[in-house]
Amino acid sequence: MVRHLKRSYIYLIFAFLYMPIAVLMVYSFNDARSRGMWGGFTLRWYVELFQDRTIMHSLYATLIIGASSAVLATIIGTMAAIGIHNSKGPAKKVIMNVTYLPVLNPEIVTAISLMLLFVFTRVRFGYLTLLLSHISFNVPYVILSVLPKLRQLNKHLYEAALDLGCTPLQALWKVIIPEIMPGIVTGLLLAFTLSIDDFVISFFTTGSGVSTLSITVYSMARRGINPKINALSTIMFTFVLALLIVVNVRQAREERKERNGKRAPKKDSPYDPKFGSA
Amino acid sequence: MRRFTLTPYLVWMVLFTVVPMLLVLYYAFSVPTAGGTTWSLENFSRFFEPIYLRVFLRSLSLAVISTAICLLLGYPAAMIMAGSAFKRKNVVMLLFVVPMWMNFLLRTYAWLTILERSGFINSVLAFLNLPRLNILYTDKAVILGMVYNFLPFMVLPIYSVLSKIDKGVVEAAGDLGANPLQVFIKVILPLSMPGVVSGITMVFMPAMTTFVISRLLGGGQFTLIGNLIEQQFLVVGDWGFGSAISVVMIVVILLSMAVMSFFEGPERDVALW
């Protein structure tokens, strides 16, 4: 009895979480002007979505900015994490605190501070400012994903590589980087997702003519309901769901392998529900 | 090697984190004059004018209300999910976070479809011959939007703390004669405080500073402190005042975090995990 009550509560919460998405998806196939009515099944909004040049342009912009900012943030962040890991004392503390600052700051404050920077340095607002802002809010997350891997690393591995004749750069490239690879991949995925999902910072740092998907949705939604957005949501949700299922099935399979003692444990995935909490 | 890896980041950090924050402070504490700028507290004194104070108090109260609702809904949910009601906990947790992976704007926009005058809820109500519900573009819609978007931020930290509590401790309390309510109040609740604290911080902060939810669900006239900042920067062009409001907001958030960590305080040192 109690167990049923508990389960029903969770089902209610799930209904609350999924109802808006479900309604959006159903309405995306609705062929009616008045939204309360069901006017029959249609794919009209999907056709219109793919013909809408503004939406398509912003989709490309989102993907380009997402991919390039994720890659660059991962490079900068990984190097930074290695550097931070190897430094000591008060300097390390100061660097870590400043690194945490964009994570702790409200998004809107980060956004306006970057906007002021670009105004002050007279950089033209557009792709460049968008890219730089996305890199800068992503770098801390990469650092925070890579640092734990570095702490798990055997200290003597690097020295051993040097003793065996590696130059420092070779030791870094052939020993350290492969060892911390899971953290780097986590950071990359996290950076990509955060960049795609971002609205506030993009909104303040973009220029005329350049807009990401979030910005386009915002300006369309401000004018009220638009069935094309429903179609877009349906596609995005299906895509995310498929991606999550693939990642989780793969992870479950790997965990089963680990239990059979074939591979080293792998944790800290952003697709893990527990990631980033606590 | 350290110099090679750390230096580029230090340059980056100073350029894109330190300098921007200093610029915010500079704009907040200065006003333009004929020959340039002078240091001044004028921007801050403007903030204490009644119109702006009202916006601030409104943001504060909406944020507090939605944080409280998230806690009331989220704590039991986290407790049930951490308990033994479900066999496949991982699947349940995954289902719980899936909606979070959808774009934040699309999730908020979804509520427009539902709450609209001729939207989903009103169609259902009309079908049942019940009166219409018109909460779109009011405080209630904004609170609903906040709870919907931020509920996972409350549940996840509480869940992760609760699932780490040693079952033996709970059983021991029962063996020593505590009834379920006492076990909850004297054992589980104190042990879960760190999760509650980080949940509250993670919900309160975005709820206090959002301008998207209030703009979409609260309508054009609806102003929260986030909207005020947005207006100063993108419409009015008064960067000094906008920066001053941001500084006030950071102070409020730091204060609330300090208060929260005070509550968390002693338990943390004797934590059992």
mmCIF file of N, CA and C in Angstrom, chain B residues 70-111:
data_model
loop_
_atom_site.group_PDB
_atom_site.id
_atom_site.type_symbol
_atom_site.label_atom_id
_atom_site.label_comp_id
_atom_site.label_asym_id
_atom_site.label_seq_id
_atom_site.Cartn_x
_atom_site.Cartn_y
_atom_site.Cartn_z
ATOM 1 N N CYS B 70 9.688 23.865 -4.582
ATOM 2 C CA CYS B 70 10.620 22.839 -5.076
ATOM 3 C C CYS B 70 11.053 21.929 -3.935
ATOM 4 N N LEU B 71 11.311 22.525 -2.764
ATOM 5 C CA LEU B 71 11.757 21.717 -1.627
ATOM 6 C C LEU B 71 10.647 20.776 -1.168
ATOM 7 N N LEU B 72 9.417 21.327 -1.068
ATOM 8 C CA LEU B 72 8.292 20.506 -0.605
ATOM 9 C C LEU B 72 7.979 19.366 -1.573
ATOM 10 N N LEU B 73 8.056 19.653 -2.882
ATOM 11 C CA LEU B 73 7.790 18.597 -3.857
ATOM 12 C C LEU B 73 8.987 17.669 -3.994
ATOM 13 N N GLY B 74 10.183 18.277 -3.917
ATOM 14 C CA GLY B 74 11.396 17.546 -4.280
ATOM 15 C C GLY B 74 11.913 16.624 -3.194
ATOM 16 N N TYR B 75 11.795 17.044 -1.931
ATOM 17 C CA TYR B 75 12.356 16.199 -0.873
ATOM 18 C C TYR B 75 11.695 14.826 -0.833
ATOM 19 N N PRO B 76 10.341 14.754 -0.780
ATOM 20 C CA PRO B 76 9.712 13.428 -0.793
ATOM 21 C C PRO B 76 10.095 12.634 -2.044
ATOM 22 N N ALA B 77 10.141 13.321 -3.188
ATOM 23 C CA ALA B 77 10.483 12.615 -4.428
ATOM 24 C C ALA B 77 11.874 12.002 -4.316
ATOM 25 N N ALA B 78 12.828 12.803 -3.819
ATOM 26 C CA ALA B 78 14.201 12.304 -3.697
ATOM 27 C C ALA B 78 14.248 11.129 -2.729
ATOM 28 N N MET B 79 13.467 11.247 -1.645
ATOM 29 C CA MET B 79 13.468 10.196 -0.635
ATOM 30 C C MET B 79 12.906 8.893 -1.195
ATOM 31 N N ILE B 80 11.805 9.014 -1.948
ATOM 32 C CA ILE B 80 11.205 7.809 -2.522
ATOM 33 C C ILE B 80 12.157 7.174 -3.533
ATOM 34 N N MET B 81 12.775 8.042 -4.356
ATOM 35 C CA MET B 81 13.655 7.483 -5.389
ATOM 36 C C MET B 81 14.912 6.863 -4.787
ATOM 37 N N ALA B 82 15.346 7.407 -3.635
ATOM 38 C CA ALA B 82 16.530 6.831 -3.000
ATOM 39 C C ALA B 82 16.170 5.573 -2.213
ATOM 40 N N GLY B 83 14.863 5.415 -1.908
ATOM 41 C CA GLY B 83 14.433 4.258 -1.137
ATOM 42 C C GLY B 83 14.238 3.012 -1.993
ATOM 43 N N SER B 84 13.362 2.117 -1.514
ATOM 44 C CA SER B 84 13.268 0.831 -2.193
ATOM 45 C C SER B 84 11.951 0.659 -2.948
ATOM 46 N N ALA B 85 11.275 1.791 -3.281
ATOM 47 C CA ALA B 85 9.990 1.669 -3.964
ATOM 48 C C ALA B 85 10.156 1.167 -5.399
ATOM 49 N N PHE B 86 11.307 1.479 -5.990
ATOM 50 C CA PHE B 86 11.536 1.051 -7.364
ATOM 51 C C PHE B 86 12.723 0.089 -7.439
ATOM 52 N N LYS B 87 12.557 -0.923 -8.281
ATOM 53 C CA LYS B 87 13.659 -1.874 -8.413
ATOM 54 C C LYS B 87 14.794 -1.292 -9.242
ATOM 55 N N ARG B 88 14.416 -0.671 -10.364
ATOM 56 C CA ARG B 88 15.456 -0.168 -11.264
ATOM 57 C C ARG B 88 15.650 1.324 -11.040
ATOM 58 N N LYS B 89 16.409 1.650 -9.991
ATOM 59 C CA LYS B 89 16.597 3.047 -9.603
ATOM 60 C C LYS B 89 17.233 3.870 -10.710
ATOM 61 N N ASN B 90 18.207 3.249 -11.410
ATOM 62 C CA ASN B 90 18.911 4.007 -12.443
ATOM 63 C C ASN B 90 17.969 4.473 -13.539
ATOM 64 N N VAL B 91 17.044 3.591 -13.907
ATOM 65 C CA VAL B 91 16.098 3.947 -14.963
ATOM 66 C C VAL B 91 15.211 5.090 -14.491
ATOM 67 N N VAL B 92 14.755 5.012 -13.240
ATOM 68 C CA VAL B 92 13.894 6.071 -12.704
ATOM 69 C C VAL B 92 14.633 7.406 -12.700
ATOM 70 N N MET B 93 15.884 7.387 -12.237
ATOM 71 C CA MET B 93 16.662 8.627 -12.206
ATOM 72 C C MET B 93 16.885 9.164 -13.611
ATOM 73 N N LEU B 94 17.133 8.257 -14.540
ATOM 74 C CA LEU B 94 17.352 8.684 -15.919
ATOM 75 C C LEU B 94 16.091 9.359 -16.468
ATOM 76 N N LEU B 95 14.930 8.708 -16.225
ATOM 77 C CA LEU B 95 13.668 9.295 -16.681
ATOM 78 C C LEU B 95 13.467 10.669 -16.062
ATOM 79 N N PHE B 96 13.957 10.817 -14.837
ATOM 80 C CA PHE B 96 13.802 12.088 -14.153
ATOM 81 C C PHE B 96 14.636 13.200 -14.800
ATOM 82 N N VAL B 97 15.830 12.858 -15.288
ATOM 83 C CA VAL B 97 16.680 13.923 -15.839
ATOM 84 C C VAL B 97 16.485 14.147 -17.335
ATOM 85 N N VAL B 98 15.814 13.213 -18.023
ATOM 86 C CA VAL B 98 15.665 13.379 -19.473
ATOM 87 C C VAL B 98 15.059 14.741 -19.869
ATOM 88 N N PRO B 99 13.967 15.185 -19.214
ATOM 89 C CA PRO B 99 13.412 16.475 -19.625
ATOM 90 C C PRO B 99 14.408 17.627 -19.502
ATOM 91 N N MET B 100 15.354 17.490 -18.564
ATOM 92 C CA MET B 100 16.359 18.540 -18.386
ATOM 93 C C MET B 100 17.261 18.697 -19.601
ATOM 94 N N TRP B 101 17.332 17.641 -20.408
ATOM 95 C CA TRP B 101 18.239 17.708 -21.559
ATOM 96 C C TRP B 101 17.613 18.416 -22.729
ATOM 97 N N MET B 102 16.361 18.775 -22.578
ATOM 98 C CA MET B 102 15.722 19.526 -23.628
ATOM 99 C C MET B 102 16.082 20.993 -23.422
ATOM 100 N N ASN B 103 16.151 21.728 -24.512
ATOM 101 C CA ASN B 103 16.501 23.141 -24.437
ATOM 102 C C ASN B 103 15.597 23.882 -23.449
ATOM 103 N N PHE B 104 16.244 24.666 -22.584
ATOM 104 C CA PHE B 104 15.568 25.406 -21.525
ATOM 105 C C PHE B 104 14.453 26.300 -22.064
ATOM 106 N N LEU B 105 14.696 26.935 -23.199
ATOM 107 C CA LEU B 105 13.684 27.823 -23.759
ATOM 108 C C LEU B 105 12.483 27.065 -24.269
ATOM 109 N N LEU B 106 12.753 25.898 -24.873
ATOM 110 C CA LEU B 106 11.643 25.109 -25.391
ATOM 111 C C LEU B 106 10.782 24.591 -24.253
ATOM 112 N N ARG B 107 11.423 24.229 -23.131
ATOM 113 C CA ARG B 107 10.659 23.745 -21.983
ATOM 114 C C ARG B 107 9.748 24.834 -21.441
ATOM 115 N N THR B 108 10.282 26.061 -21.393
ATOM 116 C CA THR B 108 9.464 27.160 -20.886
ATOM 117 C C THR B 108 8.353 27.495 -21.871
ATOM 118 N N TYR B 109 8.715 27.462 -23.145
ATOM 119 C CA TYR B 109 7.737 27.747 -24.195
ATOM 120 C C TYR B 109 6.583 26.742 -24.140
ATOM 121 N N ALA B 110 6.893 25.490 -23.782
ATOM 122 C CA ALA B 110 5.862 24.454 -23.729
ATOM 123 C C ALA B 110 4.704 24.873 -22.831
ATOM 124 N N TRP B 111 5.021 25.577 -21.747
ATOM 125 C CA TRP B 111 3.958 25.996 -20.832
ATOM 126 C C TRP B 111 3.043 27.037 -21.444
#
